[in-house]
Amino acid sequence: MTTLAPEATAPPRARYRPVPYQIRKALCERRADGTLILRSPVVPKDTGRTGFAGFIPHWAERRGNVPAFNERDAQGEWKRLTWSQMWQQVQAVGAALLERGLGQGRPLVVLSPNSLELLVLLMAAEYVGVPVAPVSPAYSLLSHDFARLKGVCELVPPAALFVQDAQAYERAMAALGCPQAPVIAVHGAAPGQHAWASLSSTELTAQRRDKVAAAHAAIRPEDVARSLFTSGSTGVPKGVPISYANLNACAANMANMFASLAEQEEPPVFLDWLPWHHALGGVLNIGRSVMLGATHYIDDGKPLPGLFERTVRNLREVSPTVLTTVPSAWTLLAAELERDPQLARSVFARVINFGYGGASLPKDVNERIQRVAERTVGERIVFGTGLASTETTGVGTYRTWVSDDLANIGAPAPGTEIKLVPLQGDRYEIRIRGAHNFTGYVARPDLTAAAFDEEGFFKLGDAVRLVDAADPAEGMRFDGRVAEDFKLVNGTWVRTGSIRLGLIERCAPLISDAVICGHDQTFVAALAWPNVAACQRLAPELEGLGAAELATHPALVAALSERLRKDTGSASLRVERLMLMAEPPSMDANEIADKGYVNQAATRSRRSRLVDELFQAPPGSHVACIHP
């Protein structure tokens, strides 16, 4: 008689650190045609202030000597701006902008990235009613033809330009050909340009203070506060005017969500790199810090080789209350946390939750981070996420509750309605309505008309599935962009978003992103970019190789082929071939937005030769395949 050994059981998981948010599920209306309307049960109260800048005087009085915003100086030391200093500079710069004739219809266009000076400029302009159009710095610094920059400035002709360094942006400004628009430069102002110091040191006479106060009081809800531009993940950037009514709706939403943090005596702490020319970084994250009277550190790093080390250095010194970033950054941070106990202690010390957006977080990345959290503080940390867009001012759905389903984007945020329109199978197209929504694109009535349905819901172009069909309040799963899906030659629909995520998880950590291919083909294949550092660690012979050598190395091709064979899904919807690319995605060619989202259709079009190569028979030796 054989005695069977008892099955090994996994050790129990640690509990999650409690989050101080109220968990509010959605109310659901079911219509006869299968459409669902999900509503938040909460209507947030207006804050009583105009925009986010309206909170600054309050915190200047209450936390005058507390650091408000901080950034590294040239020597690597933290340069600090207290709340009282910030209020002084906001009034001074606001007065200077008014004296230079800026206002509604005469906007300020920003070409450079996050900085303390830009922070003051944004808040000053918002406080006195001057619209600001922050533009991706890549359009000026990385572009060869400046086509996107010119397109932006055709939509929003600048009455003035702001740059951090006049010399660095000289070519871009020359390409714009706007001699009538004065230039404000923090460094290197040329003759005829305005040095930042001349604005920030404007003497605040009683008359100027009165003009600033009068301009603030005269702001109307429909006035434009910002003109943002879509990331270009699905096409050429479009101008999105954000009104003060939109900002006020966002502030009300966040005041409701972060009520417990606002009540604490100690200010919350944030470290953030997300760019301010997008709604998440430039409206929600800045707005959250200003509204809560927080201490905000400008992260000079990015989730890119050579820059992420700066983020790691900053996180060793700064323990954030909430840490939100993109999945690619969490992938890099997981490896750093695993090898650096000091970093782990700092990251997990006071954080109440993590957040991610822009794409789904791979499961293996979440589990690696949670294992370090358990080892460091004895608790797991909730990862929250949601779904929104520039057009909704970054407000839409959000999940604040514990879930192992990382694709769950949650329920409608307070003050938000969600319409789910049935698609094929159990998928829905998601649409959003709320006071935070914009009212139309700049100078594009055709795009505006197509953007809204007959009930005023904004059509995001995204697909979702319900977590529980019987109970929509349990949340939704993001299921890709509707426009990215395509059919195989047999008529089978390929759901690009879910297949891409599954492929990245199966091949983790060897690939950083992928483009799903197979339109009018008999099977699904993919182009992918290697995670160079992870691939170099796969085998001794790969150490030190660059992307081009890795892309065709037999050891890596074999490893990826083995991972492809682990897909036990439908034969018609699994990735049968994969080929690595050494050339990174091109921003000029619209292959990638500067938040890191890859435009699938644009990449397939630009790299059509590689797509053809994927489907050759027999495949090349550098193509990973399910079938050897």
XYZ file of C-alpha atoms in Angstrom:
628
model
C 0.000 0.000 0.000
C 1.368 3.386 -1.026
C 0.988 6.305 1.318
C 0.493 9.596 -0.446
C 2.293 12.583 0.982
C 0.038 15.526 1.798
C -0.046 18.199 -0.886
C 2.128 21.191 -0.200
C 0.141 24.324 0.453
C 1.207 27.866 -0.270
C 1.878 30.007 2.788
C -1.013 32.301 3.670
C -0.825 35.747 2.148
C -0.445 38.777 4.358
C -3.419 41.094 4.692
C -3.683 44.252 2.637
C -2.882 47.570 4.243
C -6.261 49.320 4.734
C -7.048 52.128 2.292
C -8.805 55.195 3.704
C -11.253 55.472 0.820
C -14.945 54.710 0.995
C -15.714 51.763 -1.275
C -18.678 52.818 -3.401
C -20.057 50.464 -6.009
C -22.265 51.567 -8.880
C -26.013 51.853 -9.264
C -27.191 50.093 -12.438
C -30.004 50.826 -14.907
C -30.686 48.082 -17.471
C -32.317 49.106 -20.750
C -34.359 46.935 -23.080
C -31.719 47.054 -25.836
C -29.058 45.628 -23.496
C -27.451 48.990 -22.744
C -26.371 49.504 -19.128
C -26.143 52.862 -17.341
C -23.868 52.813 -14.285
C -23.933 55.738 -11.869
C -21.986 56.582 -8.772
C -24.286 56.734 -5.741
C -22.445 59.904 -4.656
C -22.874 63.434 -5.966
C -19.743 65.298 -4.794
C -20.150 68.757 -3.289
C -18.619 71.789 -4.942
C -15.487 72.929 -3.103
C -16.459 76.595 -3.243
C -13.176 77.522 -4.928
C -12.328 78.333 -8.532
C -10.122 75.641 -10.045
C -7.272 74.154 -8.034
C -5.302 77.394 -7.772
C -8.097 78.753 -5.580
C -6.816 76.526 -2.744
C -3.374 78.169 -2.616
C -4.255 81.165 -0.379
C -5.787 78.763 2.173
C -2.629 76.661 2.458
C -0.360 79.723 2.431
C -2.171 80.839 5.566
C -2.348 77.410 7.227
C 0.972 75.825 6.129
C 2.981 78.856 5.119
C 6.440 77.489 5.973
C 5.745 73.904 4.867
C 7.390 72.864 1.565
C 4.740 72.731 -1.158
C 6.706 71.708 -4.277
C 10.308 70.510 -4.535
C 12.739 69.651 -7.327
C 16.436 68.803 -7.666
C 18.780 71.659 -8.475
C 21.905 71.431 -10.644
C 23.889 70.105 -7.675
C 21.331 67.398 -6.933
C 19.948 69.064 -3.793
C 16.240 69.567 -3.219
C 15.125 73.115 -4.016
C 11.975 73.878 -2.028
C 9.072 76.247 -2.548
C 6.948 76.770 0.585
C 3.238 77.486 0.463
C 3.720 81.143 1.397
C 6.449 81.550 -1.257
C 4.236 79.868 -3.799
C 1.305 82.207 -3.079
C 3.586 85.232 -3.350
C 4.955 84.075 -6.722
C 1.529 83.074 -8.060
C 0.271 86.606 -7.455
C 3.424 88.219 -8.890
C 3.455 86.099 -12.043
C -0.326 86.440 -12.402
C 0.007 90.214 -12.327
C 2.817 90.077 -14.903
C 0.755 87.906 -17.264
C -2.170 90.307 -17.077
C 0.109 93.280 -17.785
C 1.414 91.494 -20.883
C -2.123 91.296 -22.233
C -2.715 87.549 -21.783
C -6.203 86.245 -21.069
C -9.133 84.443 -22.651
C -8.434 84.290 -26.392
C -4.751 85.095 -25.819
C -3.239 81.868 -24.442
C 0.220 80.958 -23.240
C 1.861 77.946 -24.928
C 4.392 75.903 -22.911
C 7.073 73.871 -24.690
C 9.180 72.586 -21.783
C 8.716 69.886 -19.107
C 7.858 69.848 -15.396
C 9.691 72.359 -13.198
C 9.052 74.608 -10.202
C 8.821 77.602 -12.526
C 6.268 75.864 -14.719
C 4.273 74.915 -11.631
C 4.087 78.568 -10.564
C 3.227 79.616 -14.115
C 0.382 77.087 -14.401
C -1.104 78.082 -11.055
C -0.671 81.812 -11.678
C -2.321 81.601 -15.092
C -5.137 79.469 -13.696
C -5.676 81.906 -10.827
C -6.085 84.963 -13.093
C -7.911 83.297 -15.996
C -5.133 82.933 -18.587
C -5.474 79.735 -20.689
C -2.316 77.617 -20.883
C -1.538 75.061 -23.585
C 1.227 72.719 -22.342
C 2.784 70.832 -25.266
C 4.793 67.625 -25.139
C 8.499 68.623 -24.955
C 9.222 65.766 -27.359
C 7.495 67.729 -30.109
C 10.250 70.338 -29.749
C 13.284 68.300 -28.672
C 12.934 64.891 -30.349
C 11.028 65.701 -33.509
C 12.855 66.256 -36.796
C 10.123 68.068 -38.708
C 8.223 69.779 -35.839
C 4.982 68.789 -37.594
C 3.083 68.062 -34.390
C 4.308 71.235 -32.716
C 3.212 73.316 -35.692
C -0.153 71.560 -35.728
C -0.703 72.320 -32.057
C 0.122 75.998 -32.492
C -2.178 76.259 -35.496
C -5.015 75.097 -33.243
C -3.981 77.330 -30.328
C -2.008 80.321 -31.694
C 0.294 81.462 -28.869
C 0.114 84.984 -27.477
C 3.300 84.056 -25.570
C 5.668 81.087 -25.290
C 7.276 79.629 -22.173
C 10.507 77.587 -22.199
C 12.852 76.439 -19.452
C 15.966 77.025 -21.577
C 15.869 79.381 -24.523
C 18.835 77.794 -26.283
C 17.478 74.247 -26.066
C 14.198 75.315 -27.718
C 15.684 77.758 -30.218
C 15.145 75.488 -33.267
C 11.579 74.661 -32.265
C 10.654 78.308 -31.740
C 12.238 79.242 -35.060
C 10.227 76.519 -36.786
C 7.007 77.962 -35.348
C 7.679 81.372 -36.841
C 5.723 83.367 -34.235
C 7.752 86.594 -33.932
C 4.746 88.394 -32.477
C 4.586 86.016 -29.485
C 6.949 87.097 -26.687
C 9.113 84.349 -25.185
C 9.401 83.801 -21.427
C 12.587 81.846 -20.610
C 13.828 80.639 -17.231
C 17.410 80.323 -18.479
C 19.257 82.005 -21.318
C 16.718 84.650 -22.286
C 17.960 86.356 -25.460
C 17.553 90.090 -26.161
C 13.866 90.802 -26.672
C 12.806 87.801 -24.584
C 11.491 87.960 -21.012
C 13.569 86.419 -18.226
C 11.506 84.419 -15.762
C 12.990 86.380 -12.878
C 11.404 89.557 -14.248
C 7.970 87.949 -13.835
C 8.466 86.196 -10.507
C 9.963 89.304 -8.902
C 7.165 91.625 -10.017
C 6.495 94.024 -7.146
C 3.125 93.282 -5.615
C 1.724 96.743 -5.134
C -1.766 97.171 -3.728
C -2.988 98.009 -7.226
C -1.538 94.801 -8.670
C -3.001 92.685 -5.873
C -6.398 94.213 -6.577
C -6.097 93.443 -10.311
C -5.142 89.835 -9.559
C -8.088 89.464 -7.184
C -10.464 91.072 -9.687
C -9.280 88.804 -12.513
C -9.817 85.754 -10.304
C -13.310 86.895 -9.307
C -14.233 87.524 -12.969
C -13.544 83.937 -14.107
C -16.625 82.265 -15.574
C -17.247 78.469 -15.412
C -17.108 78.222 -19.219
C -13.754 80.021 -19.490
C -10.828 77.890 -20.690
C -8.177 77.064 -18.083
C -6.013 74.686 -20.125
C -5.850 73.457 -23.678
C -4.538 69.907 -23.524
C -3.736 67.680 -26.456
C -4.552 64.022 -26.822
C -1.543 61.728 -26.609
C -1.784 60.621 -30.208
C -2.111 56.943 -29.273
C -4.830 56.567 -31.903
C -4.075 59.429 -34.282
C -2.867 63.025 -34.577
C -3.223 64.977 -31.297
C -6.487 66.872 -30.934
C -6.980 70.062 -28.915
C -9.060 69.576 -25.767
C -10.131 72.775 -23.970
C -10.485 72.217 -20.214
C -12.839 74.758 -18.628
C -13.000 75.968 -15.053
C -16.261 74.023 -14.751
C -14.272 70.892 -15.658
C -11.577 71.714 -13.081
C -14.202 72.386 -10.417
C -15.821 69.003 -11.111
C -12.424 67.305 -10.799
C -11.724 69.106 -7.532
C -15.092 68.057 -6.134
C -14.430 64.462 -7.142
C -11.008 64.382 -5.488
C -12.161 66.254 -2.378
C -14.683 63.459 -1.916
C -12.181 60.670 -2.577
C -9.333 62.084 -0.474
C -11.449 63.478 2.360
C -9.541 61.499 5.006
C -6.161 62.857 3.826
C -7.462 66.432 3.903
C -8.398 65.999 7.566
C -4.904 64.941 8.675
C -2.603 67.439 10.367
C 0.502 66.197 8.538
C 0.488 66.948 4.799
C 0.505 63.966 2.437
C 3.656 63.399 0.365
C 3.768 62.718 -3.375
C 6.611 61.940 -5.796
C 5.584 62.155 -9.425
C 7.223 62.233 -12.864
C 4.075 62.118 -15.005
C 4.136 64.953 -17.573
C 2.047 68.051 -16.974
C 0.908 68.315 -20.579
C -1.431 65.374 -19.900
C -4.530 65.297 -17.731
C -3.281 62.704 -15.225
C -0.033 64.458 -14.312
C -0.900 68.056 -15.121
C -4.453 68.263 -13.809
C -5.186 65.416 -11.413
C -1.800 64.941 -9.742
C -0.930 68.640 -9.488
C -4.498 69.399 -8.491
C -4.479 66.727 -5.796
C -1.330 68.171 -4.230
C -2.612 71.746 -4.286
C -6.057 70.812 -3.001
C -4.614 68.744 -0.103
C -1.839 71.173 0.829
C 0.632 68.354 0.173
C 4.406 68.221 -0.113
C 5.009 67.331 -3.756
C 8.386 66.216 -5.141
C 8.987 66.577 -8.878
C 10.640 63.334 -9.946
C 13.433 64.063 -12.431
C 13.472 60.415 -13.519
C 11.434 58.478 -16.069
C 10.873 54.760 -16.759
C 13.618 54.773 -19.383
C 17.229 53.487 -19.411
C 19.550 56.057 -17.898
C 16.693 57.987 -16.282
C 14.991 55.464 -14.015
C 18.012 55.487 -11.715
C 16.978 59.022 -10.741
C 13.535 57.826 -9.721
C 15.129 55.120 -7.571
C 17.390 57.693 -5.903
C 14.405 59.916 -5.189
C 12.339 57.070 -3.765
C 15.144 56.217 -1.349
C 14.740 59.724 0.095
C 11.003 60.329 -0.333
C 8.355 58.016 1.168
C 5.154 58.782 -0.772
C 1.617 58.642 0.568
C 0.350 57.500 -2.836
C 2.558 56.401 -5.735
C 1.054 56.371 -9.225
C 2.900 55.610 -12.444
C 2.721 53.586 -15.655
C 3.085 49.769 -15.799
C 6.506 49.953 -17.456
C 7.791 51.884 -14.432
C 6.351 49.309 -12.020
C 8.148 46.592 -14.007
C 11.467 48.378 -13.515
C 10.727 49.203 -9.880
C 9.919 45.565 -9.045
C 13.496 44.546 -9.851
C 14.934 47.429 -7.817
C 12.751 46.654 -4.789
C 13.813 43.004 -4.860
C 17.489 43.869 -4.583
C 17.439 47.044 -2.459
C 16.034 46.737 1.111
C 16.615 50.442 1.822
C 14.530 51.395 -1.199
C 11.805 48.948 -0.163
C 11.627 50.370 3.358
C 11.210 53.884 1.966
C 8.602 52.962 -0.656
C 6.409 50.906 1.703
C 6.826 53.064 4.826
C 3.700 55.210 4.592
C 2.074 54.437 1.245
C -1.683 53.880 1.401
C -2.034 52.620 -2.136
C -0.257 52.294 -5.459
C -1.775 53.262 -8.792
C -1.179 52.603 -12.466
C -2.661 53.754 -15.745
C -2.079 53.774 -19.474
C -2.139 49.964 -19.734
C -2.750 46.912 -17.567
C -0.252 45.847 -14.918
C 1.222 42.371 -15.552
C 0.319 39.889 -12.817
C 3.896 38.789 -12.243
C 4.967 42.396 -11.578
C 2.215 42.795 -8.986
C 3.146 39.549 -7.227
C 6.854 40.412 -7.130
C 6.105 43.797 -5.555
C 3.671 42.255 -3.059
C 6.248 39.660 -1.975
C 8.713 42.444 -1.198
C 5.988 44.366 0.660
C 5.177 41.332 2.796
C 8.856 40.819 3.553
C 9.406 44.508 4.365
C 6.281 45.659 6.230
C 4.236 42.480 6.667
C 1.385 43.806 4.492
C 0.346 43.875 0.859
C -0.435 47.196 -0.837
C -3.592 47.779 -2.898
C -3.011 48.642 -6.551
C -5.732 50.952 -7.836
C -6.493 51.827 -11.420
C -9.213 53.248 -13.619
C -10.162 54.412 -17.074
C -10.524 57.981 -18.310
C -9.172 60.267 -21.017
C -7.984 63.790 -21.676
C -11.522 64.645 -22.817
C -12.944 63.612 -19.427
C -10.246 65.639 -17.601
C -8.826 62.386 -16.265
C -12.035 61.410 -14.419
C -14.022 58.294 -15.277
C -13.874 54.976 -13.452
C -11.651 53.993 -10.562
C -11.063 50.901 -8.426
C -10.010 51.548 -4.848
C -10.762 48.106 -3.451
C -8.605 44.991 -3.168
C -8.707 42.829 -6.283
C -6.442 40.168 -7.758
C -8.041 41.016 -11.090
C -5.652 43.727 -12.212
C -7.688 44.440 -15.339
C -10.632 45.542 -13.167
C -10.980 49.300 -13.775
C -13.612 49.724 -11.072
C -16.841 51.682 -10.979
C -17.897 55.237 -11.921
C -16.179 57.969 -9.933
C -18.417 60.315 -7.902
C -20.307 62.604 -10.271
C -19.818 60.253 -13.218
C -22.196 58.205 -15.379
C -21.047 55.290 -17.536
C -22.949 53.944 -20.530
C -22.124 50.401 -21.670
C -23.282 49.724 -25.226
C -23.367 46.011 -26.177
C -20.814 44.749 -28.702
C -20.285 41.182 -29.846
C -20.319 38.521 -27.154
C -20.018 39.838 -23.617
C -18.115 42.999 -24.547
C -19.370 46.575 -24.259
C -18.269 49.896 -25.666
C -17.790 52.300 -22.748
C -18.949 55.928 -22.793
C -18.680 58.616 -20.070
C -20.824 61.576 -19.035
C -20.237 64.139 -16.272
C -19.479 67.764 -15.470
C -15.789 66.931 -15.887
C -16.248 66.219 -19.621
C -15.049 68.738 -22.192
C -17.590 70.192 -24.620
C -15.738 69.874 -27.918
C -12.391 69.812 -29.740
C -10.599 73.007 -30.735
C -11.524 74.037 -34.295
C -12.851 70.562 -35.174
C -16.671 70.535 -35.127
C -16.608 67.341 -37.198
C -14.623 65.478 -34.543
C -16.781 66.968 -31.803
C -19.989 65.745 -33.426
C -18.572 62.238 -33.748
C -17.245 62.196 -30.175
C -20.608 62.326 -28.369
C -23.707 60.190 -28.649
C -27.282 61.484 -28.694
C -27.405 61.560 -24.874
C -24.172 63.510 -24.457
C -21.957 60.574 -23.449
C -18.361 60.849 -24.662
C -17.278 57.836 -26.707
C -13.817 56.760 -25.535
C -13.379 54.088 -28.194
C -12.552 51.483 -25.523
C -14.134 48.103 -24.852
C -14.835 46.529 -21.456
C -16.320 43.378 -19.969
C -18.232 43.135 -16.714
C -16.422 41.394 -13.872
C -19.778 39.882 -12.867
C -22.558 40.009 -15.475
C -25.156 39.597 -12.725
C -23.703 42.462 -10.660
C -22.187 45.319 -12.688
C -21.305 47.070 -9.427
C -18.336 44.689 -9.089
C -16.519 46.621 -11.772
C -15.391 46.320 -15.379
C -12.350 44.885 -17.101
C -10.598 46.879 -19.776
C -10.691 44.871 -23.014
C -8.717 46.930 -25.496
C -9.501 49.693 -27.945
C -12.331 48.949 -30.324
C -10.440 50.473 -33.273
C -7.442 48.171 -32.715
C -9.355 44.906 -33.123
C -9.233 43.078 -36.466
C -10.384 39.845 -38.117
C -8.476 36.781 -39.252
C -9.209 35.449 -42.723
C -11.723 32.973 -41.218
C -13.740 35.888 -39.767
C -12.583 35.419 -36.161
C -12.226 38.691 -34.268
C -8.832 39.299 -32.681
C -9.114 41.267 -29.430
C -5.804 43.075 -29.577
C -5.821 44.447 -26.026
C -6.386 41.181 -24.169
C -4.069 39.159 -26.448
C -1.296 41.737 -26.062
C -1.546 41.697 -22.284
C -1.590 37.885 -22.168
C 1.479 37.720 -24.403
C 3.434 40.209 -22.264
C 2.573 38.245 -19.118
C 3.596 34.912 -20.675
C 6.885 36.301 -21.947
C 7.679 38.343 -18.841
C 10.170 39.786 -18.239
C 11.767 39.266 -21.652
C 9.623 41.702 -23.666
C 8.591 45.251 -22.786
C 5.700 45.684 -25.241
C 4.167 44.057 -28.299
C 2.185 44.760 -31.451
C -0.412 42.143 -32.376
C -0.568 41.207 -36.093
C -2.705 38.968 -38.279
C -5.212 41.061 -40.227
C -6.571 38.807 -43.005
C -4.101 36.074 -42.010
C -4.839 32.544 -40.786
C -3.204 32.961 -37.356
C -2.088 35.607 -34.856
C 1.539 36.739 -34.577
C 3.342 39.596 -32.861
C 6.204 42.025 -33.131
C 7.795 42.865 -29.782
C 10.518 44.934 -28.184
C 13.022 43.183 -25.937
C 13.493 44.136 -22.289
C 17.236 44.372 -22.808
C 18.292 44.100 -19.160
C 16.090 41.045 -18.534
C 17.194 39.345 -21.748
C 20.857 39.871 -20.859
C 20.259 38.014 -17.586
C 18.636 35.037 -19.294
C 21.885 33.263 -20.156
C 25.625 33.981 -19.782
C 26.123 34.266 -23.529
C 23.557 37.104 -23.680
C 25.271 39.314 -21.112
C 26.365 42.624 -22.577
C 24.584 42.209 -25.933
C 22.615 45.102 -27.397
C 19.051 45.052 -28.688
C 20.046 44.252 -32.284
C 22.124 41.214 -31.266
C 19.546 40.015 -28.761
C 16.701 40.224 -31.276
C 18.088 37.345 -33.346
C 20.028 35.330 -30.750
C 19.083 31.606 -30.828
C 18.989 31.320 -27.010
C 16.462 34.125 -26.712
C 14.406 32.904 -29.678
C 14.234 29.451 -28.067
C 13.181 30.892 -24.702
C 10.403 32.913 -26.300
C 9.239 29.920 -28.347
C 8.920 27.927 -25.135
C 6.789 30.669 -23.586
C 4.532 30.801 -26.644
C 3.875 27.066 -26.296
C 2.497 27.634 -22.792
C -0.558 29.360 -24.275
C -3.317 26.777 -24.031
C -6.036 29.063 -25.377
C -7.972 28.838 -28.626
C -5.710 27.939 -31.541
C -7.196 30.774 -33.601
C -6.533 33.400 -30.934
C -3.147 32.499 -29.496
C 0.080 34.084 -30.668
C 1.850 31.508 -32.842
C 4.889 33.565 -33.856
C 6.865 36.408 -32.341
C 9.713 38.484 -33.728
C 11.794 40.952 -31.734
C 12.589 44.442 -33.007
C 15.730 46.386 -32.166
C 14.509 49.792 -33.350
C 12.438 51.523 -30.617
C 9.014 52.948 -31.494
C 9.102 56.302 -33.282
C 7.199 59.301 -31.930
C 7.484 61.207 -35.216
C 5.842 58.279 -36.993
C 3.033 58.195 -34.385
C 4.095 54.737 -33.192
C 4.154 55.776 -29.551
C 2.694 58.482 -27.341
C 5.002 60.105 -24.827
C 3.189 58.329 -21.979
C 4.363 55.066 -23.514
C 1.170 53.817 -25.197
C 1.977 52.037 -28.461
C -0.230 52.807 -31.452
C -0.804 49.316 -32.821
C -2.137 50.290 -36.259
C 0.556 52.902 -36.923
C 3.322 50.480 -35.948
C 1.957 47.698 -38.160
C 1.731 50.129 -41.072
C 5.208 51.598 -40.669
C 6.794 48.169 -40.161
C 4.777 46.347 -42.788
C 7.942 44.650 -44.091
C 8.455 43.034 -40.700
C 4.803 42.031 -40.542
C 5.170 40.301 -43.924
C 8.296 38.570 -42.639
C 6.357 37.237 -39.640
C 3.996 35.312 -41.895
C 6.556 33.896 -44.347
C 6.611 30.131 -44.836
C 8.769 28.716 -43.453
C 9.560 31.327 -40.778
C 13.111 32.608 -40.361
C 15.353 31.233 -37.635
C 15.019 34.526 -35.714
C 11.237 34.119 -35.344
C 9.965 32.441 -32.174
C 7.273 29.884 -33.017
C 4.807 27.583 -31.280
C 5.490 24.904 -33.869
C 9.215 24.019 -34.082
